[in-house]
XYZ file of C-alpha atoms in Angstrom:
398
model
C 21.878 -24.898 19.159
C 18.634 -25.234 21.108
C 16.798 -22.013 21.867
C 18.338 -20.366 24.919
C 16.873 -17.622 27.087
C 17.945 -15.058 29.638
C 14.822 -15.373 31.793
C 15.499 -12.295 33.931
C 16.484 -8.912 32.550
C 15.328 -5.285 32.699
C 15.409 -2.720 29.918
C 13.521 0.190 31.488
C 15.339 3.523 31.651
C 15.745 5.936 34.534
C 12.776 7.904 33.135
C 10.527 4.911 33.940
C 11.568 4.947 37.614
C 10.941 7.349 40.504
C 13.293 10.293 40.650
C 15.229 8.832 43.596
C 15.554 5.296 42.153
C 19.024 5.466 40.607
C 20.751 6.840 43.669
C 19.192 4.099 45.818
C 20.160 1.397 43.317
C 23.708 2.750 43.079
C 23.923 3.512 46.826
C 24.834 7.143 46.257
C 23.542 10.256 47.968
C 21.026 12.547 46.253
C 23.560 15.243 45.371
C 26.204 12.848 44.039
C 23.633 10.956 41.964
C 22.140 14.118 40.455
C 25.609 15.427 39.564
C 26.668 12.094 38.054
C 23.471 11.835 36.052
C 24.158 15.269 34.556
C 27.757 14.291 33.758
C 26.713 11.055 32.089
C 24.186 12.887 29.957
C 26.783 15.441 28.859
C 30.080 13.516 28.795
C 31.145 10.154 27.266
C 31.536 7.375 29.810
C 35.217 6.970 28.820
C 35.796 10.562 30.015
C 33.973 9.814 33.256
C 36.019 6.705 33.930
C 39.236 8.621 33.305
C 38.275 11.576 35.488
C 36.254 9.851 38.207
C 37.595 6.303 38.120
C 39.582 6.783 41.316
C 36.557 8.149 43.165
C 33.688 5.991 41.922
C 34.011 2.341 40.814
C 33.844 1.787 37.065
C 30.959 -0.686 37.524
C 28.810 1.982 39.195
C 29.527 4.410 36.347
C 28.588 1.713 33.808
C 25.364 1.012 35.711
C 24.436 4.702 35.722
C 25.355 4.949 32.052
C 22.741 2.308 31.212
C 20.190 3.863 33.557
C 20.276 7.195 31.736
C 20.096 5.770 28.206
C 17.578 7.541 26.009
C 15.199 4.660 25.319
C 14.306 1.096 26.221
C 15.401 0.059 22.735
C 18.880 1.449 23.418
C 19.072 -0.537 26.666
C 17.756 -3.664 24.937
C 20.320 -3.376 22.141
C 23.090 -2.912 24.708
C 22.113 -6.237 26.281
C 21.626 -7.984 22.935
C 24.968 -6.648 21.752
C 26.760 -8.185 24.724
C 25.740 -11.645 23.476
C 25.925 -11.148 19.686
C 29.610 -12.051 19.316
C 29.704 -14.756 21.975
C 28.840 -18.431 22.226
C 25.389 -17.274 23.350
C 24.628 -15.402 20.148
C 20.926 -15.573 19.345
C 19.850 -15.758 22.981
C 16.238 -14.750 23.539
C 15.661 -12.053 26.128
C 12.898 -11.942 28.718
C 12.470 -8.283 29.707
C 10.615 -7.745 32.979
C 8.680 -4.497 33.134
C 7.943 -3.057 36.585
C 5.081 -0.764 37.569
C 6.957 1.887 39.564
C 4.217 4.519 39.642
C 3.430 3.718 43.297
C 6.836 3.031 44.854
C 7.502 6.560 46.057
C 5.787 9.789 47.064
C 3.642 11.515 44.377
C 6.223 14.272 43.843
C 8.837 11.638 42.936
C 6.740 9.834 40.299
C 8.518 8.657 37.128
C 8.918 11.020 34.215
C 7.415 8.246 32.056
C 4.511 6.443 33.728
C 3.961 2.700 33.567
C 1.613 2.909 30.601
C 4.292 4.739 28.595
C 6.811 2.018 29.529
C 4.346 -0.622 28.269
C 3.563 1.195 25.012
C 7.284 1.296 24.231
C 7.445 -2.469 24.745
C 4.572 -3.028 22.303
C 6.630 -1.231 19.645
C 9.832 -3.086 20.530
C 8.130 -6.478 20.314
C 7.031 -5.702 16.749
C 10.635 -4.890 15.821
C 12.185 -7.908 17.589
C 9.338 -10.484 17.655
C 11.552 -13.559 17.919
C 14.110 -12.189 20.381
C 12.194 -10.124 22.931
C 9.758 -11.823 25.338
C 8.399 -9.253 27.803
C 6.593 -9.714 31.128
C 3.858 -7.321 32.240
C 4.475 -5.610 35.589
C 1.675 -5.652 38.165
C 1.137 -3.582 41.310
C -2.184 -4.034 43.172
C -2.301 -0.306 43.878
C -2.859 0.310 40.170
C -6.656 0.590 39.572
C -6.251 -1.524 36.425
C -5.944 -4.595 38.659
C -9.727 -4.569 39.180
C -10.595 -5.963 35.760
C -7.154 -6.930 34.376
C -8.179 -5.378 31.063
C -4.739 -4.121 30.039
C -2.981 -7.262 31.253
C -5.328 -9.535 29.309
C -4.858 -7.433 26.189
C -1.076 -7.627 26.645
C -1.079 -11.418 27.059
C -3.769 -12.307 24.541
C -2.186 -10.134 21.836
C 0.902 -12.382 22.172
C 3.042 -9.331 22.929
C 3.665 -10.227 26.581
C 4.282 -13.787 27.751
C 4.246 -13.448 31.546
C 3.609 -11.375 34.662
C 6.165 -9.579 36.846
C 5.726 -8.770 40.552
C 8.063 -6.654 42.674
C 6.512 -6.754 46.179
C 9.346 -4.802 47.878
C 8.057 -1.732 46.042
C 5.193 -1.637 48.540
C 2.770 -4.589 48.602
C 2.362 -8.167 49.824
C 2.195 -10.906 47.175
C -0.805 -12.441 48.965
C -2.736 -9.139 48.699
C -6.445 -9.888 48.137
C -6.453 -7.494 45.170
C -4.194 -9.977 43.342
C -6.624 -12.892 43.666
C -8.133 -12.522 40.184
C -4.620 -12.183 38.749
C -3.504 -15.520 40.163
C -6.739 -17.154 39.057
C -6.210 -15.876 35.501
C -2.519 -16.878 35.459
C -3.139 -20.404 36.765
C -6.062 -21.031 34.406
C -4.117 -19.822 31.363
C -0.694 -21.275 32.265
C 0.902 -17.816 32.385
C 4.287 -17.641 34.146
C 4.716 -15.248 37.080
C 8.155 -13.901 38.049
C 8.661 -12.310 41.464
C 11.557 -10.637 43.255
C 12.866 -12.237 46.460
C 15.962 -10.845 48.187
C 16.925 -8.574 51.081
C 17.970 -5.961 48.591
C 17.264 -4.478 45.209
C 14.790 -1.628 44.953
C 12.187 -0.992 47.613
C 9.419 1.422 48.570
C 10.995 4.879 48.621
C 8.237 6.994 50.148
C 8.864 9.065 53.253
C 6.510 6.944 55.369
C 7.011 3.255 54.612
C 4.557 2.229 57.336
C 1.748 3.866 55.398
C 1.913 0.878 53.020
C 2.424 -1.820 55.684
C -0.917 -2.485 57.402
C -1.011 -4.285 60.757
C -3.657 -6.623 59.354
C -3.082 -6.976 55.586
C -5.716 -8.415 53.279
C -5.056 -11.874 51.873
C -6.169 -14.148 49.051
C -6.836 -16.555 51.939
C -7.398 -14.635 55.208
C -7.826 -17.914 57.122
C -4.546 -19.447 55.989
C -2.573 -20.789 58.990
C 0.466 -18.653 58.090
C -1.380 -15.328 58.294
C -1.050 -14.971 62.121
C 2.707 -15.548 61.801
C 2.952 -12.928 59.051
C 0.992 -10.399 61.135
C 3.268 -11.067 64.105
C 6.305 -10.457 61.894
C 4.877 -7.058 60.915
C 4.392 -6.119 64.575
C 7.908 -7.219 65.484
C 9.434 -5.080 62.721
C 7.274 -2.103 63.640
C 8.519 -2.222 67.224
C 12.093 -3.416 66.601
C 14.676 -2.014 68.990
C 17.105 -1.832 66.069
C 15.706 1.237 64.295
C 17.138 0.161 60.926
C 14.468 -2.554 60.709
C 11.778 0.117 60.961
C 13.208 2.025 57.978
C 12.458 1.463 54.301
C 15.407 -0.710 53.260
C 14.750 -3.234 56.059
C 10.996 -2.875 56.511
C 10.435 -3.925 52.903
C 11.825 -7.347 53.849
C 8.287 -7.905 55.124
C 6.981 -7.791 51.560
C 9.744 -10.023 50.162
C 9.752 -12.924 52.655
C 9.263 -16.185 50.688
C 6.661 -17.493 53.165
C 4.339 -14.842 51.719
C 3.835 -17.046 48.645
C 2.588 -20.105 50.514
C -0.991 -18.778 51.023
C -1.048 -18.019 47.275
C 0.294 -21.436 46.248
C -2.009 -23.313 48.594
C -4.964 -21.622 46.881
C -3.475 -21.899 43.376
C -1.192 -24.980 43.521
C -0.804 -25.216 39.723
C 0.388 -21.600 39.438
C 3.565 -21.254 37.380
C 5.711 -19.161 39.743
C 9.421 -18.316 39.774
C 10.771 -16.897 43.043
C 13.827 -15.121 41.699
C 17.406 -14.884 42.969
C 17.101 -17.978 45.252
C 16.453 -15.529 48.103
C 19.666 -13.577 47.479
C 23.301 -13.995 48.483
C 22.719 -13.001 52.126
C 20.237 -15.851 52.545
C 22.091 -18.394 50.407
C 25.348 -18.000 52.319
C 23.957 -16.968 55.721
C 26.575 -16.511 58.420
C 29.275 -17.637 55.982
C 29.009 -14.310 54.156
C 31.213 -12.200 56.401
C 30.262 -8.742 55.126
C 26.537 -9.299 55.841
C 26.786 -11.826 58.684
C 25.448 -9.393 61.299
C 22.491 -8.397 59.115
C 21.604 -12.026 58.400
C 21.774 -13.055 62.049
C 19.790 -10.023 63.240
C 17.057 -10.524 60.628
C 16.961 -14.292 61.218
C 16.379 -13.722 64.929
C 13.898 -10.877 64.498
C 11.760 -12.839 62.041
C 11.923 -16.012 64.180
C 12.993 -17.947 61.086
C 13.696 -21.645 61.410
C 15.629 -21.617 58.140
C 17.102 -19.093 55.725
C 15.004 -17.730 52.871
C 16.995 -19.969 50.524
C 16.067 -22.993 52.645
C 12.420 -21.887 52.716
C 12.380 -21.727 48.917
C 14.007 -25.163 48.633
C 12.067 -26.939 51.379
C 8.632 -25.335 51.295
C 8.118 -24.063 47.741
C 10.155 -26.122 45.249
C 8.312 -29.288 46.234
C 5.934 -31.746 44.554
C 2.975 -30.061 46.221
C 3.579 -27.098 43.895
C 4.647 -28.703 40.589
C 5.122 -25.454 38.654
C 7.395 -23.548 41.018
C 10.910 -22.425 40.098
C 13.778 -20.239 41.230
C 16.396 -18.483 39.110
C 20.080 -17.695 39.572
C 19.832 -14.048 38.488
C 22.041 -11.561 40.335
C 23.051 -14.291 42.812
C 25.293 -15.764 40.118
C 27.582 -12.731 40.593
C 28.834 -14.336 43.794
C 30.938 -17.403 43.049
C 30.243 -18.761 46.526
C 26.495 -18.736 45.821
C 27.044 -20.801 42.689
C 29.309 -23.197 44.580
C 26.559 -23.635 47.189
C 23.954 -24.293 44.495
C 26.271 -26.775 42.762
C 26.740 -28.652 46.041
C 22.983 -28.754 46.651
C 22.357 -30.040 43.134
C 24.879 -32.848 43.667
C 23.202 -33.760 46.977
C 19.734 -33.702 45.371
C 18.695 -30.955 47.802
C 17.274 -28.966 44.898
C 15.874 -30.465 41.714
C 17.787 -29.288 38.619
C 14.564 -28.935 36.601
C 13.358 -26.206 38.983
C 16.280 -23.807 38.350
C 16.277 -21.155 35.610
C 19.061 -19.087 34.045
C 18.881 -15.301 34.108
C 21.283 -12.478 34.953
C 19.188 -9.493 36.137
C 20.670 -7.122 33.567
C 21.000 -4.130 33.910
C 20.899 -4.207 37.722
C 23.783 -6.674 37.679
C 25.992 -4.121 35.903
C 26.796 -2.830 39.405
C 28.771 -6.046 39.932
C 30.343 -6.882 36.583
C 29.918 -6.966 32.810
C 27.140 -9.207 31.488
C 29.278 -11.979 29.976
C 31.606 -12.051 32.980
C 28.594 -12.637 35.201
C 27.376 -15.420 32.893
C 30.855 -16.980 33.055
C 30.595 -17.357 36.845
C 27.456 -19.459 36.429
C 28.892 -21.460 33.539
C 32.095 -22.185 35.428
C 30.373 -23.548 38.522
C 27.246 -25.108 37.021
C 28.596 -26.440 33.742
C 26.791 -29.779 34.054
C 23.376 -28.178 34.421
C 23.879 -24.835 32.664
C 22.464 -25.878 29.254
C 19.385 -27.294 31.012
C 18.830 -24.045 32.908
C 19.228 -21.871 29.788
C 17.120 -23.914 27.411
C 14.736 -26.707 28.471
C 13.912 -25.310 31.917
C 13.384 -21.757 30.678
C 11.187 -22.960 27.800
C 9.084 -25.127 30.130
C 8.581 -22.176 32.460
C 7.741 -19.758 29.652
C 5.488 -21.894 27.501
């Protein structure tokens, strides 16, 4: 079998995240999350499922179980173990670290800071050198961004193979502080993976507008899209629907796929994967009944002429930017998303060589077990699935 890769996974533990991260990710209140965390630490998950199964979905309990594991190695082995006795045995795992030291208020900082998360990965890579392929998380608010010393050490030591961005945690991907990062990545053919959905984690601080400037810095302040981006910020800030002024919605400003165009126009050879295809809300649009109102309200507020999925297809995965990709992670949970992608592949609306396979473990545990999620992609994309898992992922990585 050719080498196959899961291009998008996470193995950090709850200790690496802000204190309010797990309850946001699991959509539970503070009290319920704290109580559940204590139960999971003191009771076997089988007991929890028996006692609480009628109150809390099993998938949420399984997600929390992973989140409170003792170490990143334990999480990694849980993921590896899911594949060991399957047709995907031997799969290589790309673990995306995230710098979460700045995504909440100082009193909510992670128990283990980002440097501790990274040091654990150095040790893990030595133990599993041919299976684990980590990406180094970057946040421009980290002072280390000024000289990229730790990133360069991580990449040049052959421990880390790529760079991970999570803008919704509180920064724009075109931030001027990231300019040297993109220059280094393009020059050295280093892959960059970035989050792009109306969901996932987001800045958790009490005042989200403290990290959303009216006039943000840019790698190209004169780019023709910057006025449009600034207008979008103003519209959100003054939205009549108050939900768009709150954290979960306001962080859409960071995640909008148009934010990458100023970066790509300056660094057109940059190897960039915009993950999740924009997310299920944007892939399915008004056809997704449970989020139809949100999609239509956001579409109107942002004055979009196409969905985020269409923006990725039409404006980013084009010949002008030869090294751009998207991946099917998390979105592959929704069969309708995979059906839509399959249709677009058949119509040549998206080039098959620009799509990567990943699952978004362990975040995806909220939806279903790892192999069941993989099966949804395999079932609907069988013609292209081997290409996504092997040749495409290898071309993106190396």
